[in-house]
Amino acid sequence: METDVAQRHKARLLEMRSRLISAVQDIEQSIVEDIRPPGNVANAPIHPATESEEGVSENIAQAENQEALLEDVEAALGRIERGEYGNCEVCRQPISEERLDALPFARYCIACAQRRG
Ligand SMILES: [Zn+2]
């Protein structure tokens, strides 16, 4: 059974998930395009790092951030399914609503999050 807190945050989490999925897809698409530019790649000269290659690693870092966030959001939705949403994964105490409003996918209460650094 879903708690009120879970219900309130579920819509936000679902929206975040679909936004993150399309963000990750967009970034991955642009990485693929950067790595394999249109044209004859086989004859492309070997050259030192270019702006485009720096762009690629930036995109990869961005994709990794978005994917990590997506995992957190998916995990939060899983906790809603199991009726565990809103409880700290470490101490099992309820996470404050303020914190959930700011971070609906928070896994830990503030005290545990600070302890984990
Ligand atoms: Zn805790």
Tab-separated table of N, CA and C and ligand atoms in Angstrom:
chain	number	residue	atom	x	y	z
A	1	MET	N	0.828	-1.207	0.000
A	1	MET	CA	0.000	0.000	0.000
A	1	MET	C	0.861	1.255	0.000
A	2	GLU	N	0.439	2.233	-0.773
A	2	GLU	CA	1.236	3.452	-0.858
A	2	GLU	C	0.831	4.460	0.207
A	3	THR	N	1.829	5.039	0.818
A	3	THR	CA	1.554	6.063	1.815
A	3	THR	C	1.235	7.380	1.109
A	4	ASP	N	0.697	8.325	1.867
A	4	ASP	CA	0.418	9.649	1.299
A	4	ASP	C	1.686	10.278	0.738
A	5	VAL	N	2.768	10.128	1.514
A	5	VAL	CA	4.040	10.732	1.090
A	5	VAL	C	4.459	10.140	-0.249
A	6	ALA	N	4.352	8.821	-0.361
A	6	ALA	CA	4.741	8.154	-1.606
A	6	ALA	C	3.883	8.641	-2.763
A	7	GLN	N	2.576	8.717	-2.519
A	7	GLN	CA	1.675	9.144	-3.590
A	7	GLN	C	2.009	10.541	-4.075
A	8	ARG	N	2.342	11.386	-3.097
A	8	ARG	CA	2.615	12.773	-3.448
A	8	ARG	C	3.867	12.887	-4.327
A	9	HIS	N	4.835	12.018	-4.060
A	9	HIS	CA	6.101	12.134	-4.788
A	9	HIS	C	6.170	11.249	-6.023
A	10	LYS	N	5.257	10.306	-6.127
A	10	LYS	CA	5.337	9.355	-7.231
A	10	LYS	C	5.249	10.036	-8.599
A	11	ALA	N	4.283	10.971	-8.731
A	11	ALA	CA	4.112	11.653	-10.013
A	11	ALA	C	5.394	12.401	-10.394
A	12	ARG	N	5.991	13.055	-9.390
A	12	ARG	CA	7.236	13.793	-9.666
A	12	ARG	C	8.339	12.843	-10.111
A	13	LEU	N	8.429	11.690	-9.414
A	13	LEU	CA	9.475	10.733	-9.741
A	13	LEU	C	9.280	10.159	-11.148
A	14	LEU	N	8.033	9.879	-11.486
A	14	LEU	CA	7.762	9.345	-12.825
A	14	LEU	C	8.129	10.364	-13.896
A	15	GLU	N	7.833	11.638	-13.594
A	15	GLU	CA	8.159	12.687	-14.551
A	15	GLU	C	9.677	12.835	-14.684
A	16	MET	N	10.365	12.798	-13.518
A	16	MET	CA	11.829	12.883	-13.548
A	16	MET	C	12.406	11.727	-14.348
A	17	ARG	N	11.815	10.530	-14.152
A	17	ARG	CA	12.354	9.360	-14.843
A	17	ARG	C	12.246	9.529	-16.352
A	18	SER	N	11.067	9.986	-16.828
A	18	SER	CA	10.952	10.085	-18.285
A	18	SER	C	11.852	11.192	-18.826
A	19	ARG	N	12.021	12.259	-18.032
A	19	ARG	CA	12.917	13.337	-18.476
A	19	ARG	C	14.362	12.841	-18.532
A	20	LEU	N	14.763	12.085	-17.510
A	20	LEU	CA	16.135	11.585	-17.463
A	20	LEU	C	16.400	10.582	-18.581
A	21	ILE	N	15.410	9.713	-18.839
A	21	ILE	CA	15.608	8.728	-19.905
A	21	ILE	C	15.844	9.445	-21.228
A	22	SER	N	15.050	10.483	-21.517
A	22	SER	CA	15.265	11.143	-22.809
A	22	SER	C	16.545	11.968	-22.792
A	23	ALA	N	16.923	12.522	-21.630
A	23	ALA	CA	18.191	13.254	-21.550
A	23	ALA	C	19.360	12.319	-21.822
A	24	VAL	N	19.335	11.130	-21.197
A	24	VAL	CA	20.421	10.162	-21.403
A	24	VAL	C	20.479	9.755	-22.872
A	25	GLN	N	19.294	9.526	-23.470
A	25	GLN	CA	19.274	9.136	-24.884
A	25	GLN	C	19.837	10.238	-25.779
A	26	ASP	N	19.473	11.492	-25.470
A	26	ASP	CA	19.991	12.615	-26.264
A	26	ASP	C	21.499	12.689	-26.165
A	27	ILE	N	22.020	12.571	-24.934
A	27	ILE	CA	23.466	12.683	-24.743
A	27	ILE	C	24.170	11.533	-25.459
A	28	GLU	N	23.613	10.316	-25.295
A	28	GLU	CA	24.244	9.171	-25.948
A	28	GLU	C	24.242	9.324	-27.456
A	29	GLN	N	23.158	9.862	-27.966
A	29	GLN	CA	23.069	10.103	-29.398
A	29	GLN	C	24.157	11.078	-29.845
A	30	SER	N	24.353	12.149	-29.055
A	30	SER	CA	25.347	13.131	-29.482
A	30	SER	C	26.760	12.581	-29.318
A	31	ILE	N	26.970	11.667	-28.360
A	31	ILE	CA	28.289	11.033	-28.232
A	31	ILE	C	28.559	10.202	-29.483
A	32	VAL	N	27.567	9.414	-29.895
A	32	VAL	CA	27.729	8.570	-31.080
A	32	VAL	C	28.040	9.445	-32.293
A	33	GLU	N	27.325	10.571	-32.411
A	33	GLU	CA	27.562	11.446	-33.561
A	33	GLU	C	28.942	12.083	-33.511
A	34	ASP	N	29.408	12.409	-32.304
A	34	ASP	CA	30.735	13.009	-32.171
A	34	ASP	C	31.832	12.005	-32.499
A	35	ILE	N	31.630	10.759	-32.042
A	35	ILE	CA	32.669	9.759	-32.251
A	35	ILE	C	32.717	9.337	-33.718
A	36	ARG	N	31.540	9.222	-34.334
A	36	ARG	CA	31.494	8.811	-35.739
A	36	ARG	C	30.847	9.920	-36.547
A	37	PRO	N	31.643	10.916	-36.897
A	37	PRO	CA	31.058	12.008	-37.680
A	37	PRO	C	30.662	11.474	-39.045
A	38	PRO	N	29.649	12.110	-39.619
A	38	PRO	CA	29.250	11.661	-40.954
A	38	PRO	C	30.409	11.850	-41.914
A	39	GLY	N	30.536	10.990	-42.886
A	39	GLY	CA	31.640	11.093	-43.838
A	39	GLY	C	32.532	9.877	-43.729
A	40	ASN	N	33.659	9.939	-44.403
A	40	ASN	CA	34.530	8.780	-44.477
A	40	ASN	C	35.490	8.745	-43.286
A	41	VAL	N	35.111	8.027	-42.249
A	41	VAL	CA	35.884	7.994	-41.013
A	41	VAL	C	37.207	7.270	-41.224
A	42	ALA	N	37.204	6.252	-42.074
A	42	ALA	CA	38.405	5.444	-42.278
A	42	ALA	C	39.577	6.305	-42.747
A	43	ASN	N	39.287	7.365	-43.511
A	43	ASN	CA	40.358	8.205	-44.035
A	43	ASN	C	40.643	9.423	-43.163
A	44	ALA	N	39.911	9.533	-42.054
A	44	ALA	CA	40.118	10.697	-41.194
A	44	ALA	C	41.537	10.662	-40.639
A	45	PRO	N	42.219	11.808	-40.656
A	45	PRO	CA	43.588	11.835	-40.137
A	45	PRO	C	43.606	11.583	-38.632
A	46	ILE	N	44.685	10.961	-38.149
A	46	ILE	CA	44.848	10.806	-36.706
A	46	ILE	C	45.395	12.127	-36.176
A	47	HIS	N	44.736	12.662	-35.202
A	47	HIS	CA	45.136	13.984	-34.712
A	47	HIS	C	45.052	14.028	-33.197
A	48	PRO	N	45.773	14.955	-32.593
A	48	PRO	CA	45.673	15.093	-31.136
A	48	PRO	C	44.275	15.543	-30.719
A	49	ALA	N	44.022	15.466	-29.423
A	49	ALA	CA	42.696	15.797	-28.903
A	49	ALA	C	42.184	17.100	-29.490
A	50	THR	N	40.982	17.062	-29.966
A	50	THR	CA	40.364	18.258	-30.527
A	50	THR	C	39.238	18.705	-29.613
A	51	GLU	N	38.675	19.829	-29.940
A	51	GLU	CA	37.540	20.321	-29.168
A	51	GLU	C	36.409	19.304	-29.153
A	52	SER	N	36.250	18.658	-30.297
A	52	SER	CA	35.161	17.697	-30.407
A	52	SER	C	35.384	16.521	-29.454
A	53	GLU	N	36.634	16.087	-29.311
A	53	GLU	CA	36.901	14.976	-28.391
A	53	GLU	C	36.708	15.393	-26.936
A	54	GLU	N	37.067	16.646	-26.640
A	54	GLU	CA	36.792	17.125	-25.286
A	54	GLU	C	35.292	17.145	-25.035
A	55	GLY	N	34.559	17.541	-26.065
A	55	GLY	CA	33.104	17.534	-25.970
A	55	GLY	C	32.583	16.143	-25.676
A	56	VAL	N	33.216	15.140	-26.267
A	56	VAL	CA	32.772	13.765	-26.045
A	56	VAL	C	32.933	13.382	-24.578
A	57	SER	N	34.105	13.663	-23.997
A	57	SER	CA	34.249	13.227	-22.609
A	57	SER	C	33.349	14.021	-21.669
A	58	GLU	N	33.097	15.273	-22.026
A	58	GLU	CA	32.130	16.051	-21.261
A	58	GLU	C	30.737	15.411	-21.341
A	59	ASN	N	30.383	15.016	-22.550
A	59	ASN	CA	29.087	14.364	-22.737
A	59	ASN	C	29.008	13.055	-21.976
A	60	ILE	N	30.121	12.311	-21.969
A	60	ILE	CA	30.113	11.039	-21.248
A	60	ILE	C	29.930	11.290	-19.756
A	61	ALA	N	30.638	12.282	-19.223
A	61	ALA	CA	30.499	12.607	-17.800
A	61	ALA	C	29.060	13.013	-17.491
A	62	GLN	N	28.493	13.791	-18.383
A	62	GLN	CA	27.112	14.240	-18.205
A	62	GLN	C	26.149	13.049	-18.252
A	63	ALA	N	26.395	12.149	-19.206
A	63	ALA	CA	25.540	10.966	-19.321
A	63	ALA	C	25.623	10.132	-18.049
A	64	GLU	N	26.846	10.012	-17.501
A	64	GLU	CA	27.008	9.215	-16.281
A	64	GLU	C	26.259	9.841	-15.104
A	65	ASN	N	26.317	11.177	-15.015
A	65	ASN	CA	25.561	11.858	-13.954
A	65	ASN	C	24.071	11.596	-14.084
A	66	GLN	N	23.585	11.745	-15.315
A	66	GLN	CA	22.154	11.562	-15.543
A	66	GLN	C	21.753	10.119	-15.263
A	67	GLU	N	22.647	9.176	-15.631
A	67	GLU	CA	22.330	7.771	-15.398
A	67	GLU	C	22.320	7.455	-13.910
A	68	ALA	N	23.241	8.067	-13.160
A	68	ALA	CA	23.268	7.848	-11.715
A	68	ALA	C	21.978	8.378	-11.089
A	69	LEU	N	21.557	9.546	-11.570
A	69	LEU	CA	20.328	10.152	-11.073
A	69	LEU	C	19.130	9.265	-11.427
A	70	LEU	N	19.160	8.751	-12.656
A	70	LEU	CA	18.083	7.877	-13.112
A	70	LEU	C	18.000	6.638	-12.222
A	71	GLU	N	19.145	6.087	-11.849
A	71	GLU	CA	19.155	4.923	-10.960
A	71	GLU	C	18.532	5.260	-9.610
A	72	ASP	N	18.857	6.453	-9.095
A	72	ASP	CA	18.278	6.870	-7.816
A	72	ASP	C	16.755	6.985	-7.928
A	73	VAL	N	16.313	7.557	-9.066
A	73	VAL	CA	14.873	7.733	-9.263
A	73	VAL	C	14.189	6.363	-9.388
A	74	GLU	N	14.814	5.451	-10.151
A	74	GLU	CA	14.256	4.101	-10.301
A	74	GLU	C	14.190	3.397	-8.942
A	75	ALA	N	15.239	3.578	-8.145
A	75	ALA	CA	15.273	2.938	-6.829
A	75	ALA	C	14.153	3.491	-5.946
A	76	ALA	N	13.919	4.792	-6.032
A	76	ALA	CA	12.855	5.412	-5.238
A	76	ALA	C	11.495	4.865	-5.668
A	77	LEU	N	11.299	4.691	-6.989
A	77	LEU	CA	10.033	4.138	-7.473
A	77	LEU	C	9.880	2.695	-6.989
A	78	GLY	N	10.993	1.959	-6.932
A	78	GLY	CA	10.952	0.595	-6.406
A	78	GLY	C	10.551	0.586	-4.941
A	79	ARG	N	11.053	1.570	-4.184
A	79	ARG	CA	10.683	1.648	-2.769
A	79	ARG	C	9.199	1.983	-2.616
A	80	ILE	N	8.674	2.797	-3.529
A	80	ILE	CA	7.239	3.090	-3.484
A	80	ILE	C	6.457	1.785	-3.684
A	81	GLU	N	6.872	0.979	-4.685
A	81	GLU	CA	6.206	-0.293	-4.956
A	81	GLU	C	6.215	-1.197	-3.721
A	82	ARG	N	7.323	-1.203	-3.011
A	82	ARG	CA	7.458	-2.088	-1.854
A	82	ARG	C	6.900	-1.482	-0.579
A	83	GLY	N	6.390	-0.243	-0.680
A	83	GLY	CA	5.851	0.417	0.504
A	83	GLY	C	6.920	0.881	1.476
A	84	GLU	N	8.153	1.073	0.962
A	84	GLU	CA	9.250	1.494	1.840
A	84	GLU	C	9.646	2.936	1.592
A	85	TYR	N	8.916	3.598	0.713
A	85	TYR	CA	9.321	4.949	0.327
A	85	TYR	C	9.268	5.910	1.511
A	86	GLY	N	10.272	6.785	1.565
A	86	GLY	CA	10.269	7.816	2.593
A	86	GLY	C	10.985	7.399	3.856
A	87	ASN	N	11.461	6.132	3.892
A	87	ASN	CA	12.242	5.703	5.044
A	87	ASN	C	13.717	5.620	4.652
A	88	CYS	N	14.560	6.021	5.585
A	88	CYS	CA	16.002	5.978	5.373
A	88	CYS	C	16.446	4.523	5.181
A	89	GLU	N	17.327	4.285	4.198
A	89	GLU	CA	17.785	2.917	3.945
A	89	GLU	C	18.738	2.422	5.029
A	90	VAL	N	19.283	3.333	5.801
A	90	VAL	CA	20.232	2.917	6.837
A	90	VAL	C	19.521	2.734	8.178
A	91	CYS	N	18.895	3.794	8.675
A	91	CYS	CA	18.332	3.723	10.023
A	91	CYS	C	16.826	3.432	10.012
A	92	ARG	N	16.220	3.398	8.781
A	92	ARG	CA	14.795	3.071	8.650
A	92	ARG	C	13.869	4.121	9.248
A	93	GLN	N	14.414	5.245	9.673
A	93	GLN	CA	13.570	6.323	10.185
A	93	GLN	C	12.984	7.081	8.994
A	94	PRO	N	11.796	7.684	9.198
A	94	PRO	CA	11.233	8.473	8.098
A	94	PRO	C	12.151	9.632	7.721
A	95	ILE	N	12.281	9.853	6.429
A	95	ILE	CA	13.054	10.994	5.933
A	95	ILE	C	12.136	12.211	6.000
A	96	SER	N	12.684	13.345	6.398
A	96	SER	CA	11.833	14.520	6.580
A	96	SER	C	11.195	14.930	5.249
A	97	GLU	N	9.990	15.461	5.331
A	97	GLU	CA	9.282	15.844	4.107
A	97	GLU	C	10.001	16.947	3.349
A	98	GLU	N	10.644	17.827	4.126
A	98	GLU	CA	11.400	18.909	3.480
A	98	GLU	C	12.460	18.324	2.554
A	99	ARG	N	13.139	17.299	3.082
A	99	ARG	CA	14.207	16.671	2.308
A	99	ARG	C	13.629	15.957	1.074
A	100	LEU	N	12.493	15.304	1.259
A	100	LEU	CA	11.872	14.621	0.119
A	100	LEU	C	11.345	15.604	-0.911
A	101	ASP	N	10.919	16.770	-0.437
A	101	ASP	CA	10.471	17.788	-1.385
A	101	ASP	C	11.640	18.246	-2.256
A	102	ALA	N	12.802	18.381	-1.613
A	102	ALA	CA	13.982	18.827	-2.353
A	102	ALA	C	14.561	17.689	-3.182
A	103	LEU	N	14.601	16.493	-2.614
A	103	LEU	CA	15.206	15.330	-3.265
A	103	LEU	C	14.237	14.156	-3.147
A	104	PRO	N	13.262	14.075	-4.038
A	104	PRO	CA	12.256	13.009	-3.887
A	104	PRO	C	12.853	11.606	-3.973
A	105	PHE	N	14.097	11.494	-4.478
A	105	PHE	CA	14.717	10.164	-4.601
A	105	PHE	C	15.729	9.910	-3.484
A	106	ALA	N	15.710	10.756	-2.428
A	106	ALA	CA	16.685	10.595	-1.347
A	106	ALA	C	16.596	9.188	-0.745
A	107	ARG	N	17.772	8.541	-0.567
A	107	ARG	CA	17.808	7.202	0.037
A	107	ARG	C	17.985	7.270	1.549
A	108	TYR	N	18.600	8.350	2.000
A	108	TYR	CA	18.973	8.421	3.414
A	108	TYR	C	18.389	9.654	4.063
A	109	CYS	N	18.194	9.578	5.377
A	109	CYS	CA	17.808	10.763	6.116
A	109	CYS	C	19.029	11.703	6.180
A	110	ILE	N	18.799	12.926	6.629
A	110	ILE	CA	19.897	13.886	6.638
A	110	ILE	C	21.057	13.397	7.509
A	111	ALA	N	20.729	12.860	8.681
A	111	ALA	CA	21.787	12.416	9.605
A	111	ALA	C	22.638	11.337	8.967
A	112	CYS	N	22.001	10.348	8.340
A	112	CYS	CA	22.764	9.257	7.718
A	112	CYS	C	23.523	9.747	6.484
A	113	ALA	N	22.909	10.639	5.719
A	113	ALA	CA	23.581	11.185	4.538
A	113	ALA	C	24.855	11.916	4.961
A	114	GLN	N	24.768	12.640	6.079
A	114	GLN	CA	25.953	13.383	6.546
A	114	GLN	C	27.013	12.410	7.066
A	115	ARG	N	26.570	11.380	7.756
A	115	ARG	CA	27.519	10.376	8.259
A	115	ARG	C	28.241	9.693	7.123
A	116	ARG	N	27.527	9.473	6.005
A	116	ARG	CA	28.167	8.815	4.864
A	116	ARG	C	29.087	9.746	4.116
A	117	GLY	N	28.960	11.054	4.403
A	117	GLY	CA	29.826	12.030	3.753
A	117	GLY	C	29.332	12.331	2.382
B	1	ZN	ZN	18.987	7.480	8.511
